[in-house]
mmCIF file of C-alpha atoms and ligand atoms in Angstrom:
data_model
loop_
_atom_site.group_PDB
_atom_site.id
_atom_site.type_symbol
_atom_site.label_atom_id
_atom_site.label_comp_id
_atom_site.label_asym_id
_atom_site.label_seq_id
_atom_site.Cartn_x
_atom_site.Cartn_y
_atom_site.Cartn_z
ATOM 1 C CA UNK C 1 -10.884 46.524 0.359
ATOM 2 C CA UNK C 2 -10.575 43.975 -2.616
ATOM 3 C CA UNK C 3 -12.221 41.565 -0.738
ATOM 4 C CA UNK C 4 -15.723 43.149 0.220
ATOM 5 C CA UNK C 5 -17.452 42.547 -2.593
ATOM 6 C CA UNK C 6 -16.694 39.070 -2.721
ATOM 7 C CA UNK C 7 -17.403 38.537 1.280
ATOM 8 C CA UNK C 8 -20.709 40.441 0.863
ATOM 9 C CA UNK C 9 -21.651 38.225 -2.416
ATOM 10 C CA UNK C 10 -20.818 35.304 0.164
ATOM 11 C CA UNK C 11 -23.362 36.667 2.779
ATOM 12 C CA UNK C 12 -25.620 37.156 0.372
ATOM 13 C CA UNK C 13 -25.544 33.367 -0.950
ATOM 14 C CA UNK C 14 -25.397 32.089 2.752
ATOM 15 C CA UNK C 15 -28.938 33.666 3.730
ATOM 16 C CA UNK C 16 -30.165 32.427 0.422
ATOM 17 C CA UNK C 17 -29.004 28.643 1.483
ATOM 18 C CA UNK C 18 -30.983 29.702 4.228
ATOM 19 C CA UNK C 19 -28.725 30.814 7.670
ATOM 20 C CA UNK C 20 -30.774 33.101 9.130
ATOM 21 C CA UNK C 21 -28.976 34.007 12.608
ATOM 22 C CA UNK C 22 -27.651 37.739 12.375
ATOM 23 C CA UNK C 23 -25.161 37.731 14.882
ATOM 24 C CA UNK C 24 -23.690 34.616 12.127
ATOM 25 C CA UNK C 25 -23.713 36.743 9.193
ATOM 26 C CA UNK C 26 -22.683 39.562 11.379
ATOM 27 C CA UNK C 27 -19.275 37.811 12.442
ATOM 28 C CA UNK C 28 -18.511 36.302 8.515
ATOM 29 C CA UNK C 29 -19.613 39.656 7.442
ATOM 30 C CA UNK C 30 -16.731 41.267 9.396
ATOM 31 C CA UNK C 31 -13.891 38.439 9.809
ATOM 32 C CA UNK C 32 -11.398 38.925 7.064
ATOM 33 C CA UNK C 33 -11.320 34.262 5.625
ATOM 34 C CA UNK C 34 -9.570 35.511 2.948
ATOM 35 C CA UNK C 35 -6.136 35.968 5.931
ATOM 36 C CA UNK C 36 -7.093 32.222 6.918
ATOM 37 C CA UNK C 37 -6.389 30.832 3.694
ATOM 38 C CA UNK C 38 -3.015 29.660 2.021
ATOM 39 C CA UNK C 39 -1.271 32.690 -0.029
ATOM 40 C CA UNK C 40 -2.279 32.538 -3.465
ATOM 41 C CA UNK C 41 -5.750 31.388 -2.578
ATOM 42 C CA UNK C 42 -6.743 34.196 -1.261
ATOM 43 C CA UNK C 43 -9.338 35.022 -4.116
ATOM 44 C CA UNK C 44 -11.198 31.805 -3.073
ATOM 45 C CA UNK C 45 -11.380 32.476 -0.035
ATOM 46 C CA UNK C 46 -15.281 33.653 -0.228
ATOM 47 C CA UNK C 47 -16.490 30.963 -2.819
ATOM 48 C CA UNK C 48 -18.601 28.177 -1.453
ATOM 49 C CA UNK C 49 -16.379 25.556 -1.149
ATOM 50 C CA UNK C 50 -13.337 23.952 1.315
ATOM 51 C CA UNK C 51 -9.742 24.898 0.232
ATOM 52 C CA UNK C 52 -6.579 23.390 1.876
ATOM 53 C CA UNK C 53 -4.391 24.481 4.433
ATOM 54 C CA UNK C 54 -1.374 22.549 4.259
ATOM 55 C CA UNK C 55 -0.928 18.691 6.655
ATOM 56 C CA UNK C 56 -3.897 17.312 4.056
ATOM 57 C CA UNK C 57 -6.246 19.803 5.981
ATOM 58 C CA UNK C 58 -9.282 22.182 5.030
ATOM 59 C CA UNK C 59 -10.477 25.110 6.174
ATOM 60 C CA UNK C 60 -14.531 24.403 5.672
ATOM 61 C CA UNK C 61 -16.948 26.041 3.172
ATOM 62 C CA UNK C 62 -18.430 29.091 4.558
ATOM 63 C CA UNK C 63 -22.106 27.675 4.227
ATOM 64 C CA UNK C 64 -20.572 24.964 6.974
ATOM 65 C CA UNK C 65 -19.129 27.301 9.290
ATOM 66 C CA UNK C 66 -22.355 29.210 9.173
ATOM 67 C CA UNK C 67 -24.854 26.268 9.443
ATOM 68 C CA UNK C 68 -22.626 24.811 12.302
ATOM 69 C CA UNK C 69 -22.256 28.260 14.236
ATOM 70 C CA UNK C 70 -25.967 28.617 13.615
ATOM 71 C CA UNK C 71 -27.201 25.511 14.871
ATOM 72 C CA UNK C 72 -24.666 25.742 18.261
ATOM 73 C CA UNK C 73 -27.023 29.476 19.174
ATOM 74 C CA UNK C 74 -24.202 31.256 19.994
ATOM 75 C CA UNK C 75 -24.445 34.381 22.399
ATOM 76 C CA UNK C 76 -21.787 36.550 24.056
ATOM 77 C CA UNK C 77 -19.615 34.883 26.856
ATOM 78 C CA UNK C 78 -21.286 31.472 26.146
ATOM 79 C CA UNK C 79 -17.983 29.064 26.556
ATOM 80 C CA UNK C 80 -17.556 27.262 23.263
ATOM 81 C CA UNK C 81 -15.541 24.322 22.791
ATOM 82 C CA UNK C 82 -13.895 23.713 19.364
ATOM 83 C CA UNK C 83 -12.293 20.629 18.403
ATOM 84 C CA UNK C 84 -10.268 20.993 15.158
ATOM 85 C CA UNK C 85 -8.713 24.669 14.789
ATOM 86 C CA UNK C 86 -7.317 23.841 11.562
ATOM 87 C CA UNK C 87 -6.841 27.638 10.043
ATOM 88 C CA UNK C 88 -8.210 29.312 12.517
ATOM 89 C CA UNK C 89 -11.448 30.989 10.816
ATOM 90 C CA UNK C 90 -14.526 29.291 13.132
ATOM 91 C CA UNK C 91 -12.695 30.149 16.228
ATOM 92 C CA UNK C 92 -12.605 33.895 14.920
ATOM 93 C CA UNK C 93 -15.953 33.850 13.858
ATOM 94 C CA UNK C 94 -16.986 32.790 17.084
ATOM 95 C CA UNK C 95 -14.449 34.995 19.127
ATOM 96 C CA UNK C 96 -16.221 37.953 16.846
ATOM 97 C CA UNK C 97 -19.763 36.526 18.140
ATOM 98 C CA UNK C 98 -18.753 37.338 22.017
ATOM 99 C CA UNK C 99 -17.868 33.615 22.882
ATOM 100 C CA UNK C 100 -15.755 32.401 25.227
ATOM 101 C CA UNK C 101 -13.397 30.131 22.621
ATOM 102 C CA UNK C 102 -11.596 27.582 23.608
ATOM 103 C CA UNK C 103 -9.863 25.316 20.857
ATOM 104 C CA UNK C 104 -7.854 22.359 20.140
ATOM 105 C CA UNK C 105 -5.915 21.005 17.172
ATOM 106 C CA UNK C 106 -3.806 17.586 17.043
ATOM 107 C CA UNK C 107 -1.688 19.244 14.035
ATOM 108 C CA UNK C 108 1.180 21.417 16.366
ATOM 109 C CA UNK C 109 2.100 23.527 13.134
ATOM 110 C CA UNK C 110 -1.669 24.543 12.290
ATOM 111 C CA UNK C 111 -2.205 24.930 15.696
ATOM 112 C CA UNK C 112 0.450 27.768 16.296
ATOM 113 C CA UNK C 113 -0.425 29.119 13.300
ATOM 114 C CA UNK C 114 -3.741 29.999 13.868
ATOM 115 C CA UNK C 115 -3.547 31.163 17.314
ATOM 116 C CA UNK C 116 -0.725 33.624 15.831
ATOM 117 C CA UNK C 117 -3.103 35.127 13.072
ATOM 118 C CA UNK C 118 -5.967 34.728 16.086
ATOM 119 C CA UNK C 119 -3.709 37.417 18.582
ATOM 120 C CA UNK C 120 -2.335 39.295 15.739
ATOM 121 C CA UNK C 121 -6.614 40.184 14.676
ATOM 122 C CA UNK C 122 -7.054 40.724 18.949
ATOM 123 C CA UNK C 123 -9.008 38.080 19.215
ATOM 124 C CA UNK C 124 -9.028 36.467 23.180
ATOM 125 C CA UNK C 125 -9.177 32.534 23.315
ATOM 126 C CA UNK C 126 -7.238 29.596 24.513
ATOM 127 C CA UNK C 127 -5.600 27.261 22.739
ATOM 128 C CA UNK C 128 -4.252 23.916 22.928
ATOM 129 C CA UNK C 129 -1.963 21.502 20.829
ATOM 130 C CA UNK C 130 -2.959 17.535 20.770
ATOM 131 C CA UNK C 131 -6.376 15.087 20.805
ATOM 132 C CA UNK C 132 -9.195 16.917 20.937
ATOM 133 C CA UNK C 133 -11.295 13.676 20.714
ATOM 134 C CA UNK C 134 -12.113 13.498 24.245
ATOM 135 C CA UNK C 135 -12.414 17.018 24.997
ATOM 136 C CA UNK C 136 -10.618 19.688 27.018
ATOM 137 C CA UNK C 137 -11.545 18.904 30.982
ATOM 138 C CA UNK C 138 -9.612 21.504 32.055
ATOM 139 C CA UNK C 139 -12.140 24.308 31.085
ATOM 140 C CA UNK C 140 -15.234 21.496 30.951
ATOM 141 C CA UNK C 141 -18.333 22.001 31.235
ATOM 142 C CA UNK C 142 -19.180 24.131 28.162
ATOM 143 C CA UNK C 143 -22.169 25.710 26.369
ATOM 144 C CA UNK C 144 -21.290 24.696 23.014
ATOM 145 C CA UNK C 145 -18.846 22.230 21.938
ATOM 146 C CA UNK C 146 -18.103 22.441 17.668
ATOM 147 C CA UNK C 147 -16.414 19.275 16.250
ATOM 148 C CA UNK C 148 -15.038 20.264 12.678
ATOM 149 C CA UNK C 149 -13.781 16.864 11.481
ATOM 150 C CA UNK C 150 -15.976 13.769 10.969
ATOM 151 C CA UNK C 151 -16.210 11.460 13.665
ATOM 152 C CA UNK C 152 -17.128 7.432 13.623
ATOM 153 C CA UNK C 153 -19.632 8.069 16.723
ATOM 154 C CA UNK C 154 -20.654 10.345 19.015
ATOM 155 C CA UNK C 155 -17.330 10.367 21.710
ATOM 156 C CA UNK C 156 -19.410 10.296 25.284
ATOM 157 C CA UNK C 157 -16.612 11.954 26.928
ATOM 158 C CA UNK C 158 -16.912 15.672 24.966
ATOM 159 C CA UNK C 159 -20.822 15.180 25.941
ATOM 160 C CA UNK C 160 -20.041 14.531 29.419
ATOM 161 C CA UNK C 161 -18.500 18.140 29.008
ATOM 162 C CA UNK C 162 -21.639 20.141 28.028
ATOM 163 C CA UNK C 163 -23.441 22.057 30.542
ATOM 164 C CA UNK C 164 -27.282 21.691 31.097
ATOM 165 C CA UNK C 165 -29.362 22.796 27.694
ATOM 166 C CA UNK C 166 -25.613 22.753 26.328
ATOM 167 C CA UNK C 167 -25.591 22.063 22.718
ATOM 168 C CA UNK C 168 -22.525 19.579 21.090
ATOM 169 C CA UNK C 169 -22.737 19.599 16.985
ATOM 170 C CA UNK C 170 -20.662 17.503 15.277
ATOM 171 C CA UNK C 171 -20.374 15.199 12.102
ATOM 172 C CA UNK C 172 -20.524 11.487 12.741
ATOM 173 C CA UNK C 173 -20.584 8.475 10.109
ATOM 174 C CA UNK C 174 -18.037 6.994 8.125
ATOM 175 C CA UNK C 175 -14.758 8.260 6.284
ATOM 176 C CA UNK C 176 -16.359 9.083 2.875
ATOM 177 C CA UNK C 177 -19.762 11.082 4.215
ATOM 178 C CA UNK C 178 -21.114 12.519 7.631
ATOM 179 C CA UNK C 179 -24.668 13.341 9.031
ATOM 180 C CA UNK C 180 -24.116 16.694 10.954
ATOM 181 C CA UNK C 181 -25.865 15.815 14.411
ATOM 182 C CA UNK C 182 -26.837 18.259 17.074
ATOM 183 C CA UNK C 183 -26.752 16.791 20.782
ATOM 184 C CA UNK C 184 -29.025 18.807 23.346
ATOM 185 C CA UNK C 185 -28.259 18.118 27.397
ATOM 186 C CA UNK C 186 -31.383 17.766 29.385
ATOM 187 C CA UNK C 187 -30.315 16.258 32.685
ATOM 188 C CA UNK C 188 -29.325 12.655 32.038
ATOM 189 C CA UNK C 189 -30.848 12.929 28.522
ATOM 190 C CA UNK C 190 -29.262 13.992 25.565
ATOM 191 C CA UNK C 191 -31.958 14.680 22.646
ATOM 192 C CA UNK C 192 -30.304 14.094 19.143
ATOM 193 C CA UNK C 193 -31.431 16.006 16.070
ATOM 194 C CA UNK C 194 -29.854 15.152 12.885
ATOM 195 C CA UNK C 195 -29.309 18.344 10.662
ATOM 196 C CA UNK C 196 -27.798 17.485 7.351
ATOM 197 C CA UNK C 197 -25.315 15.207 5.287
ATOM 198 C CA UNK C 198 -21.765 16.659 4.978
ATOM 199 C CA UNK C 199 -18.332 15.334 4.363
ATOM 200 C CA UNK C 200 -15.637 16.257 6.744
ATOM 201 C CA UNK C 201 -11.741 15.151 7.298
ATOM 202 C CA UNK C 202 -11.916 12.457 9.566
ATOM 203 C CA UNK C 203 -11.763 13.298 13.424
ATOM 204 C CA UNK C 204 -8.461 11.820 14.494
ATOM 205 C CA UNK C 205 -7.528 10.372 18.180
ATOM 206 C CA UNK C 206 -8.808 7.878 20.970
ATOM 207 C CA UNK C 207 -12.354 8.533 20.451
ATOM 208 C CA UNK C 208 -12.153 9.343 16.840
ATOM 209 C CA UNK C 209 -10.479 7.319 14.186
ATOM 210 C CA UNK C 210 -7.358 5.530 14.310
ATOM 211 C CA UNK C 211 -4.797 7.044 15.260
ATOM 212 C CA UNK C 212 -2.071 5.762 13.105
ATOM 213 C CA UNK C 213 -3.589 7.757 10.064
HETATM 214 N N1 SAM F 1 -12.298 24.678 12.005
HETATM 215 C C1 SAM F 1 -11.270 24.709 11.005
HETATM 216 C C2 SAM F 1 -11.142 26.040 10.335
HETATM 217 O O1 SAM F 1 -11.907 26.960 10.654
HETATM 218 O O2 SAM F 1 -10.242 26.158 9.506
HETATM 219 C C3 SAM F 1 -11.404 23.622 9.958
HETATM 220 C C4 SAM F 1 -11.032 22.330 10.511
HETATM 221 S S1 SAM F 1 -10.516 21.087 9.423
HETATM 222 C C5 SAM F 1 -11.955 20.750 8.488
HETATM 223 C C6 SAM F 1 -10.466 19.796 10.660
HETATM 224 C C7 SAM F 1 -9.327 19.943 11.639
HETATM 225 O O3 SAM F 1 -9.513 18.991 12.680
HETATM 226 C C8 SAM F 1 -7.955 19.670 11.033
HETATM 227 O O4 SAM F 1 -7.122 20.771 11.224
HETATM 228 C C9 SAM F 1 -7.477 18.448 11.798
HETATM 229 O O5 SAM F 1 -6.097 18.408 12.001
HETATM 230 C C10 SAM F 1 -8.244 18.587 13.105
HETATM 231 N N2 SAM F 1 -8.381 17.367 13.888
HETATM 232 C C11 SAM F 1 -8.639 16.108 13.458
HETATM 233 N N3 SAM F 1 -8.706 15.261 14.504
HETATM 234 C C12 SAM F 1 -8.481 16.007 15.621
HETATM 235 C C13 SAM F 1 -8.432 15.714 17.022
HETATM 236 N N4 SAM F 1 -8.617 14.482 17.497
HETATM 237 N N5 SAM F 1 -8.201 16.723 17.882
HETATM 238 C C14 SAM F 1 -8.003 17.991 17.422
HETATM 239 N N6 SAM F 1 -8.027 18.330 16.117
HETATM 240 C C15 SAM F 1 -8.275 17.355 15.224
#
């Protein structure tokens, strides 16, 4: 495969940057980004850095996906919430991980078009097409809950969906820069742990930005 020496120079550089979880490296070691990236990037697709996916959207650096999967502990058949599907590549690295995915995207065209290349790898997962900004209450609560675009504050509503010891990691601060912040349940307590300063395409909907972006 063209592509493994590239995706194993990738793992390589994400456990020197210092990602550590196996069953991370594991799943990025065996999902194919370069299929979730726009034809004729495809030889990107494993350097450290965000490349676009058409509707002024990114699909995340790889060291971001990892630190963000890391930090979340995934384990197999923990229900994982993501808000932002974009290409499609976290929920497939999580579906490879054994979670239960369930994902949302505002964007109806990136939406379809990752679950397609999602079904067509045999990965299980639902979907859903619109404002991910206050969560997905139909499948609520969840062990994890992933928010890939950068949010103004922390929306209560998607940590009203996390389940006890549940774990919500998502980017808050302003347009320009984000401080990725881990939220931890503990009964009527949610302990806050900031992680890292990021930059993310801004979280879009009721309890995100404005919508008329
Ligand atoms: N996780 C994606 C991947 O693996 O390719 C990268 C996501 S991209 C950085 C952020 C995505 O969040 C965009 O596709 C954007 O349309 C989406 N988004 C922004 N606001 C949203 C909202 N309120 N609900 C759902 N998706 C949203």
């Amino acid at each position: 495969m063209i592509y493994a020496r590239k995706q194993k120079q990738m793992i390589t550089r994400l456990m020197e940057k210092g990602i550590k979880d196996t069953a991370v490296l594991k799943a990025m070691a065996a999902v194919p980004r370069h299929e979730f990236v726009q034809p004729g990037m495809e030889f990107q697709a494993y350097d450290e850095k965000a490349l676009p996916i058409g509707f002024d959207q990114t699909i995340s650096h790889p060291y971001t996906v990892a630190l963000m999967t890391q930090t979340l502990q995934v384990t197999p058949h923990k229900r994982i919430l993501e808000i932002g599907t974009g290409s499609g590549y976290q929920a497939a690295v999580l579906c490879s991980m054994g979670a239960r995915v369930f994902t949302v995207e505002r964007i109806g065209p990136l939406a379809r078009r990752a679950a397609e290349k999602l079904s067509a790898m045999g990965f299980r997962f639902l979907s859903r097409t619109g404002d991910g900004s206050m969560g997905w209450t139909t499948y609520a609560p969840y062990d994890g809950i992933i928010v890939t675009a950068g949010a103004p504050v922390s929306p209560t509503s998607l940590l009203d969906q996390l389940t006890e010891g549940g774990r919500c990691v998502i980017p808050i601060g302003s347009e320009e820069g984000q401080m990725l912040t881990l939220f931890i349940r503990a009964g009527d307590e949610l302990k806050k742990i900031e992680i890292e300063p990021l930059s993310f395409v801004p979280l879009i909907g009721k309890d995100g930005w404005n919508t008329s972006k």
